[in-house]
Short mmCIF file of C-alpha atoms in Angstrom, two decimals:
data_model
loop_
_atom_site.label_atom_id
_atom_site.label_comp_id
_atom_site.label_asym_id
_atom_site.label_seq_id
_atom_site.Cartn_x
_atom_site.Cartn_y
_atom_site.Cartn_z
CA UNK A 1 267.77 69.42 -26.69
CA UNK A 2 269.28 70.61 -23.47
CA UNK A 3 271.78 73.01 -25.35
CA UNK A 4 269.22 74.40 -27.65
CA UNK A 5 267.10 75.03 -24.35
CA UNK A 6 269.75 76.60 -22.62
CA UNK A 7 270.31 78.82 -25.22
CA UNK A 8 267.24 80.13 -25.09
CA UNK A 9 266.99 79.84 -21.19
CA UNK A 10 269.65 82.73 -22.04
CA UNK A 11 267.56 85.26 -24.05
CA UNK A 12 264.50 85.31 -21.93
CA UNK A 13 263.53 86.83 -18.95
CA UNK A 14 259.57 86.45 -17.20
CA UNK A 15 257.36 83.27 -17.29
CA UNK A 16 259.69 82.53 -20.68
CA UNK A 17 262.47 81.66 -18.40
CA UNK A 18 260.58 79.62 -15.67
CA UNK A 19 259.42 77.56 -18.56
CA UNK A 20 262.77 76.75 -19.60
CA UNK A 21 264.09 76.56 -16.46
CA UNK A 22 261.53 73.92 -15.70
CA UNK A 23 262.43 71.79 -18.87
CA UNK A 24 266.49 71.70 -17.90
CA UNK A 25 265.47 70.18 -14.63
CA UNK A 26 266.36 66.78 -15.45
CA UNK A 27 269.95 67.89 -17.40
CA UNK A 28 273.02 66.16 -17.02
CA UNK A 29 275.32 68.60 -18.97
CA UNK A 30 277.63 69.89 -16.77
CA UNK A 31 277.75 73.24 -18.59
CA UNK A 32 274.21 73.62 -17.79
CA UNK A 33 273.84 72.90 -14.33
CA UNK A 34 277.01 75.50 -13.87
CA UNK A 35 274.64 78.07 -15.41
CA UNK A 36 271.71 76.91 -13.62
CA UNK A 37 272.47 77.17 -9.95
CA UNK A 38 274.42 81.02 -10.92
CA UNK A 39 272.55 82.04 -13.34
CA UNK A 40 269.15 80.39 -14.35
CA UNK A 41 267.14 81.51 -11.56
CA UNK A 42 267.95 85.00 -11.79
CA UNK A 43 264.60 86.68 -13.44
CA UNK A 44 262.64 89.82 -13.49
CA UNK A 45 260.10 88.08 -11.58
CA UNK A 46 260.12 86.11 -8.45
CA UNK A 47 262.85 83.91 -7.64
CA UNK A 48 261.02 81.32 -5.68
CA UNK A 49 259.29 80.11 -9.19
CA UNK A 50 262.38 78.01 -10.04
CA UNK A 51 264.45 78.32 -7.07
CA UNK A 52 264.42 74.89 -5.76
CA UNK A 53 265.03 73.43 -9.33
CA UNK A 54 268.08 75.49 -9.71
CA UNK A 55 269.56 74.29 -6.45
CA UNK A 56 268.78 70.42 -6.82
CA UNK A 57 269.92 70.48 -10.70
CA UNK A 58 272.45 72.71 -9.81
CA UNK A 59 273.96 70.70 -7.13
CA UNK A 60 274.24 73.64 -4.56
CA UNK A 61 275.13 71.47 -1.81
CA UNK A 62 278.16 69.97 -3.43
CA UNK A 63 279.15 72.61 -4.72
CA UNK A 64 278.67 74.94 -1.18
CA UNK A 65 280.67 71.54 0.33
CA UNK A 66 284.01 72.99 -0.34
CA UNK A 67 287.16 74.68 1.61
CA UNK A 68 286.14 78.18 -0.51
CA UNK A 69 283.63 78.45 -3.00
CA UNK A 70 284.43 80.92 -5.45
CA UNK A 71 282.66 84.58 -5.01
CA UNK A 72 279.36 83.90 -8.29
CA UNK A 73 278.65 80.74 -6.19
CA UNK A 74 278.95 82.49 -2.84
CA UNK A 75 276.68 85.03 -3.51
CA UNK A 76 274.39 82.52 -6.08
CA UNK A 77 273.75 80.76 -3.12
CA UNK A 78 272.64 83.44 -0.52
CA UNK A 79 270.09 84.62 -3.25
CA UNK A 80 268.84 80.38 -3.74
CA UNK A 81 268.41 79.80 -0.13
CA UNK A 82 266.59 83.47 1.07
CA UNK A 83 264.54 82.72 -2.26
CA UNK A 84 263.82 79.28 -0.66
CA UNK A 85 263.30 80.07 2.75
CA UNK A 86 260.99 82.99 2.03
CA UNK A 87 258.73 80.51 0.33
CA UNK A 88 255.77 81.01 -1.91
CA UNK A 89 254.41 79.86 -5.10
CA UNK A 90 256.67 77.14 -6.27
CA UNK A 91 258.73 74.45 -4.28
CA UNK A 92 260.64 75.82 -1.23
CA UNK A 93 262.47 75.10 1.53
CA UNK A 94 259.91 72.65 2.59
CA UNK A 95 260.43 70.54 -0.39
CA UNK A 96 264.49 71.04 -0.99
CA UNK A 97 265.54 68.07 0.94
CA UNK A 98 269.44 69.46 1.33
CA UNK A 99 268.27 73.12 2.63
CA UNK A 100 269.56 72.07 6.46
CA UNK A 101 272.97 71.05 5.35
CA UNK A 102 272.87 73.69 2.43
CA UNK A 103 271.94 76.40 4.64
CA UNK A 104 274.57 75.05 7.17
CA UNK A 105 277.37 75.23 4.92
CA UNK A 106 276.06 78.43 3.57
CA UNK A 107 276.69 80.21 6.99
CA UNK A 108 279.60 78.40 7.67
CA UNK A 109 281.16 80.33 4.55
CA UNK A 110 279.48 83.66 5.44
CA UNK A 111 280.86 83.69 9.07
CA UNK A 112 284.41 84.85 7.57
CA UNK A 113 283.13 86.40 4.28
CA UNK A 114 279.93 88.49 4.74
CA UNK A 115 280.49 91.19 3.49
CA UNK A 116 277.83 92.84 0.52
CA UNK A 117 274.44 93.68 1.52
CA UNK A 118 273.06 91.26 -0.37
CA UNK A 119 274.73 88.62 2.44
CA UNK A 120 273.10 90.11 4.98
CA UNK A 121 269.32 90.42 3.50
CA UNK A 122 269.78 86.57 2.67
CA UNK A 123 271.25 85.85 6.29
CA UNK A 124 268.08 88.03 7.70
CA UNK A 125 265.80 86.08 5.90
CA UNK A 126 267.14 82.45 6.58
CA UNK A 127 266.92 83.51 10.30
CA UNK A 128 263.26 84.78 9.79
CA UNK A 129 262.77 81.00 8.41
CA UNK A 130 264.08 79.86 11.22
CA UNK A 131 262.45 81.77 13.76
CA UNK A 132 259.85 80.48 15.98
CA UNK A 133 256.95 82.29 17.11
CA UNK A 134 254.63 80.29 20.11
CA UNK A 135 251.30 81.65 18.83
CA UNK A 136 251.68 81.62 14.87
CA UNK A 137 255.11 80.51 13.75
CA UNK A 138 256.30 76.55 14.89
CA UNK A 139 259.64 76.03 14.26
CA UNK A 140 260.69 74.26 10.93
CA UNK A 141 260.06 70.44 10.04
CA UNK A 142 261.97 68.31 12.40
CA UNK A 143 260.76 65.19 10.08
CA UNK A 144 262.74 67.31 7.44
CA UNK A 145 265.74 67.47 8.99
CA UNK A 146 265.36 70.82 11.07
CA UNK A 147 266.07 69.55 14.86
CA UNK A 148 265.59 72.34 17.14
CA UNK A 149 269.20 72.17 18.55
CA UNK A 150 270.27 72.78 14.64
CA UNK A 151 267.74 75.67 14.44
CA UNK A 152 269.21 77.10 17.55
CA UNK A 153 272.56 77.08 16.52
CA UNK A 154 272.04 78.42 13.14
CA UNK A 155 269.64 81.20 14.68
CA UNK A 156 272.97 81.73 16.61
CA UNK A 157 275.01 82.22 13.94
CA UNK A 158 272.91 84.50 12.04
CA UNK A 159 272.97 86.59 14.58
CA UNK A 160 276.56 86.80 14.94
CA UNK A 161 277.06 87.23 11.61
CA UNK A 162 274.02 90.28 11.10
CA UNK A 163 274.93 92.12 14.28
CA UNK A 164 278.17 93.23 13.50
CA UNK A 165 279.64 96.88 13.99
CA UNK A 166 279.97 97.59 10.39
CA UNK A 167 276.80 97.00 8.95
CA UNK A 168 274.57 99.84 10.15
CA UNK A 169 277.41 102.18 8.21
CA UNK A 170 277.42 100.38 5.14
CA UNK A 171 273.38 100.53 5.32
CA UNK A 172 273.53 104.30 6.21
CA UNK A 173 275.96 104.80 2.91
CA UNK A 174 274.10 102.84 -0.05
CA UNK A 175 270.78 104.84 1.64
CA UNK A 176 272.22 107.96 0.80
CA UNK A 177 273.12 107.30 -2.74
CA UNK A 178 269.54 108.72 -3.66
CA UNK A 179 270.33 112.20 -2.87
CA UNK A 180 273.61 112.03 -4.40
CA UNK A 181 272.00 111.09 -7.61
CA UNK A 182 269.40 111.79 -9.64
CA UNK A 183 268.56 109.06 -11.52
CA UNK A 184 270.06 105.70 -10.17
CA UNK A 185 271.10 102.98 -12.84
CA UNK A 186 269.56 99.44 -12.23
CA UNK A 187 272.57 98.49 -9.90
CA UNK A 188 272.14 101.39 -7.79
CA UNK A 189 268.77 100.82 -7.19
CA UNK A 190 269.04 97.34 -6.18
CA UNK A 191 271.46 98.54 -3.98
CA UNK A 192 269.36 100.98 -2.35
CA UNK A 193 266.47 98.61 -1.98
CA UNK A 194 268.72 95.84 -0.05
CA UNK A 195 270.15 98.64 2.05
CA UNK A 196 266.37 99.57 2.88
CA UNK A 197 265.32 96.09 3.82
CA UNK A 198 268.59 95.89 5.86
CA UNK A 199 267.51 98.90 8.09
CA UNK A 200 264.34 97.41 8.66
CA UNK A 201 266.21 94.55 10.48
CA UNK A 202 268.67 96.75 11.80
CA UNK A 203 265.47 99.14 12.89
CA UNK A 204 267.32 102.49 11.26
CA UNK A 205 265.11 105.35 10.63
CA UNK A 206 264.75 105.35 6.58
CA UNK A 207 261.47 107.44 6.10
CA UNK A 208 263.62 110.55 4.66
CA UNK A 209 265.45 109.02 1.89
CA UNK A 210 261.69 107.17 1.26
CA UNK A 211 260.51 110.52 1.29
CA UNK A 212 263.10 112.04 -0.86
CA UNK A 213 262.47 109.29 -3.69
CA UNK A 214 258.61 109.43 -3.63
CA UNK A 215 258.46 113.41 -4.20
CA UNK A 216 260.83 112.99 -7.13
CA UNK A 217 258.52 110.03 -8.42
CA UNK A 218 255.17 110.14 -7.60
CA UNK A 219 253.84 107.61 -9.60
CA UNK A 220 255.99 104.49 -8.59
CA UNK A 221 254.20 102.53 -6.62
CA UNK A 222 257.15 100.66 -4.37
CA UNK A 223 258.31 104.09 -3.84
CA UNK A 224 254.53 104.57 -2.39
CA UNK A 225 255.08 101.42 -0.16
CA UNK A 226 258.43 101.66 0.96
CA UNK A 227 257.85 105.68 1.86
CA UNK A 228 254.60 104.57 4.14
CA UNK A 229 255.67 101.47 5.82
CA UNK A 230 258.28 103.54 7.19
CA UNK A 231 256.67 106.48 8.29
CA UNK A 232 256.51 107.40 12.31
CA UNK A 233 254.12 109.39 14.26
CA UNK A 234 256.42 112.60 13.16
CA UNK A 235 255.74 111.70 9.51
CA UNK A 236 252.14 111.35 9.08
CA UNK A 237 251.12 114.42 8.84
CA UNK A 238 253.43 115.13 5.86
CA UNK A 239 252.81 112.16 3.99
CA UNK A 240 248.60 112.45 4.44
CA UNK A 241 248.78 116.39 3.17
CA UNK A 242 251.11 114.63 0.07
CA UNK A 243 248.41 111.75 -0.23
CA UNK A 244 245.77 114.22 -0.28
CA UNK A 245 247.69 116.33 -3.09
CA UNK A 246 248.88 113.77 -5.12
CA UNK A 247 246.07 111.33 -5.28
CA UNK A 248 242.94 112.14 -7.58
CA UNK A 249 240.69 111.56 -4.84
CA UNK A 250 237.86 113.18 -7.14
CA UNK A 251 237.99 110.28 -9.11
CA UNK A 252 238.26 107.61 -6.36
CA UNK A 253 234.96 109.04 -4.65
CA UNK A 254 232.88 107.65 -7.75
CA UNK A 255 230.23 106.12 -5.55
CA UNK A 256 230.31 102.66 -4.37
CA UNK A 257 230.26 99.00 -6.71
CA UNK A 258 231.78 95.66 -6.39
CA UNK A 259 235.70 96.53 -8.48
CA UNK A 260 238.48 94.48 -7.55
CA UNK A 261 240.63 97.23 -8.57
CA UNK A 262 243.33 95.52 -10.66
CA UNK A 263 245.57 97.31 -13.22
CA UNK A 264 246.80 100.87 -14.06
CA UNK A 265 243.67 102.43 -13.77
CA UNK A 266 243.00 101.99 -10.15
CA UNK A 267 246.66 103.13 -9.40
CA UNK A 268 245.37 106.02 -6.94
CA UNK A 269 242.88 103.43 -5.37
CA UNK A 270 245.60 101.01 -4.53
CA UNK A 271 247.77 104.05 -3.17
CA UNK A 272 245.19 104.92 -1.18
CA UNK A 273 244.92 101.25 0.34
CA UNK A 274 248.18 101.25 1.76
CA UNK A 275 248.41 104.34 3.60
CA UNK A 276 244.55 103.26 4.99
CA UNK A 277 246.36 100.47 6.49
CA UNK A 278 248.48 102.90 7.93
CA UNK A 279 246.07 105.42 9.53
CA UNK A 280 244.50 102.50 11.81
CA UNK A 281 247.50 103.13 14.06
CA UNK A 282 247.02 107.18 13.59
CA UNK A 283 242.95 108.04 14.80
CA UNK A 284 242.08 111.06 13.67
CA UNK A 285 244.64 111.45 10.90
CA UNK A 286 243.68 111.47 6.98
CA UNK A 287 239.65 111.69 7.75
CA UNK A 288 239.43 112.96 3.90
CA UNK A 289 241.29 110.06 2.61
CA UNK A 290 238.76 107.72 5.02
CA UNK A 291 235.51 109.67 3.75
CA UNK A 292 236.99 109.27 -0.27
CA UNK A 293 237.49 105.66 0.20
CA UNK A 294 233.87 105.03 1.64
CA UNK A 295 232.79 106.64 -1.72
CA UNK A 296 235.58 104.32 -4.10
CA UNK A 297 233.76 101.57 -6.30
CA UNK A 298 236.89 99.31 -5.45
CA UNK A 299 235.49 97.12 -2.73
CA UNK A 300 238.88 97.08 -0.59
CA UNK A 301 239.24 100.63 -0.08
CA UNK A 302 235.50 100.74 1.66
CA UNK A 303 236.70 97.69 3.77
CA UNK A 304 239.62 99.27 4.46
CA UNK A 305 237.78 102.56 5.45
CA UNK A 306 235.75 100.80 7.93
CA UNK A 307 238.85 98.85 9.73
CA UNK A 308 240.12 102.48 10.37
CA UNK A 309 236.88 103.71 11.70
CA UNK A 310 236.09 100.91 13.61
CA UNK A 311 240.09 100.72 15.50
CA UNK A 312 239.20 104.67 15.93
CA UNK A 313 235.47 104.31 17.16
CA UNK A 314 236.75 101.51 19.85
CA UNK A 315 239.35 104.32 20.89
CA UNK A 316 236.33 106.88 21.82
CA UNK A 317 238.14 109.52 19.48
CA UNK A 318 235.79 111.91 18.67
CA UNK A 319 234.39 111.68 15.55
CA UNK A 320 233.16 114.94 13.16
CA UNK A 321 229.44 115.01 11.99
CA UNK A 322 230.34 115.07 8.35
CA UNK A 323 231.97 111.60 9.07
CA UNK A 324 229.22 110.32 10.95
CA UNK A 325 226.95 112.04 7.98
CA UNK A 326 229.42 110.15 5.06
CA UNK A 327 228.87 106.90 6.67
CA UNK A 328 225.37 106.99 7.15
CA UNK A 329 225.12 107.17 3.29
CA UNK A 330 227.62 104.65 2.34
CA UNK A 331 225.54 102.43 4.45
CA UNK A 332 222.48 103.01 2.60
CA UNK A 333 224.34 102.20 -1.16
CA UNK A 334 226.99 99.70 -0.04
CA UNK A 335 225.37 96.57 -2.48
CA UNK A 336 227.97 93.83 -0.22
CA UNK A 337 225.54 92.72 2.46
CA UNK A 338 228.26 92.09 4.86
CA UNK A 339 230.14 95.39 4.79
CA UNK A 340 226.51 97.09 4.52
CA UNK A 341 226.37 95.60 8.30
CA UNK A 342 229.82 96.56 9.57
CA UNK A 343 229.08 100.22 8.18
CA UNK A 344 225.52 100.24 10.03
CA UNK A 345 227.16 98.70 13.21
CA UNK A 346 229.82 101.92 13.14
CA UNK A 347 227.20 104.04 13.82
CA UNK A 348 226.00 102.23 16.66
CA UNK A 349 227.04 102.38 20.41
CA UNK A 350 229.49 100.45 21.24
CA UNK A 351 231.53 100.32 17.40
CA UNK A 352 231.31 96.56 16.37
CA UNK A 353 234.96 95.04 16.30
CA UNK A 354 235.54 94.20 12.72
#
């Protein structure tokens, strides 16, 4: 049945495809595995689902283990391992048994041919994977193959390979190619997205062309996302007055219940979250988007609402009476016990720490 599976592997895109995926995993037709570690993981949702089963079926280790793999396989491979190595739902890193030697091979091939953006957001993230951080991050399993003086090296060679002069131009170029088009096809955009997570690890200022995509698009929420985790002090002001606009905050301020606040209909409300996570690092900006979310029915604005107040009670900014006033009678209806508490505790001296 492997053909007839692969055939419809072919015409299917979603959880269709991870389900087909997932029954080619024990193939032995050639054909098949070829279209497997290219193609088969390649889906309009996350990578990770069938990543590792691609790679192992695929043979993406003997295949990488060559004088010059061929461009599809090159680039097939970047997107396997950073699918890998950012882990998640499905098998990862952790459980692909080859990913040292893959990933070793991998940059050994990228040192003399990185060259599309897509190479460097899978170099930055196999170099986040390998990262250590004393406090929260240990390095990777040692049992699994990952000796620190491997982890070192390769750390090494990302580096050399994501630090080089011409990247920051090429990043600066596929940014701009939102104001020198309209609408962008589906290749564009991909384009501009990998050229905005490149900045981020190259630290280039990105906010404007964030900006400039947002105000034609209100209603997308990435564009939401991406335009306020990369706002500065310079750009909060502008993007709380659009919040304010934009957002039917008469319809958020409902009056408090126990929502989760999933699908369409709460679009505004999850909007609203994100630039609340935001404002914690801004006291005294976006009080009207703090007061409407103390008012929302969707329990994680109101928890969100009272992280911000709390970070800018502990700062002794000054609050305004019709704050003071709006929390006082969110307190009295909030029906979660424990956020009831945290609300009452605001309005005492010193703020609780939440």
């Amino acid at each position: 049945p492997d053909i007839a599976l692969w055939e419809l592997a072919q015409t299917v895109q979603g959880w269709g495809r991870v389900q087909v995926v997932e029954r080619l995993a024990e193939t032995e037709n050639e054909e098949v595995k070829h279209w497997l570690l290219r193609e088969g993981f390649k889906n309009t949702i996350m990578y990770q689902y069938v990543a590792c089963t691609c790679a192992v079926t695929g043979g993406l280790l003997q295949e990488l283990d060559c004088e010059s793999p061929d461009d599809e396989l090159l680039d097939a491979a970047c997107e396997l391992l950073a699918a890998l190595a950012a882990g998640g739902p499905a098998d990862d890193m952790d459980d692909y048994k080859d990913g040292p030697e893959a990933t070793d091979k991998l940059l050994h091939h990228l040192t003399s041919r990185a060259s599309k953006l897509e190479h460097f957001c899978a170099v930055a993230q196999l170099r986040l994977f390998l990262q250590a951080d004393e406090k929260t991050k240990p390095r990777p399993d040692e049992e699994l193959g990952w000796s620190p003086e491997l982890c070192r090296s390769l750390e090494s060679r990302c580096d050399e390979i994501l630090y080089r002069s011409w990247w920051p131009e090429q990043v600066r170029a596929a940014l701009e190619i939102s104001a020198n088009v309209d609408e962008l096809d589906e290749v564009q955009e991909q384009q501009f997205l990998l050229a905005a997570r490149a900045a981020k690890v190259l630290r280039l200022p990105t906010f404007r062309h964030h900006w400039r995509r947002l105000r034609k698009k209100p209603m997308v929420g990435t564009r939401w996302y991406l335009a306020i985790d990369n706002m500065g002090p310079n750009d909060v002001d502008k993007m709380v007055s659009f919040a304010e606009r934009r957002l039917a905050l008469d319809k958020i301020a409902t009056g408090p219940a126990e929502v989760l606040g999933l699908g369409q209909q709460y679009r505004d409300h999850t909007y609203l979250d994100l630039i609340l996570q935001k404002l914690i690092d801004y006291p005294g900006k976006g009080w009207e988007l703090v007061v409407t979310a103390l008012r929302s029915p969707v329990v994680r604005n109101r928890v969100q609402a009272v992280r911000v107040l709390n970070q800018w009670h502990r700062e002794k900014k000054c609050w305004r009476d019709y704050v003071r006033q709006a929390v006082t009678i969110a307190a009295k209806g909030e029906p979660d016990k424990e956020l009831r508490k945290k609300m009452e505790d605001l309005l005492q001296e010193p703020a609780a720490s939440l």
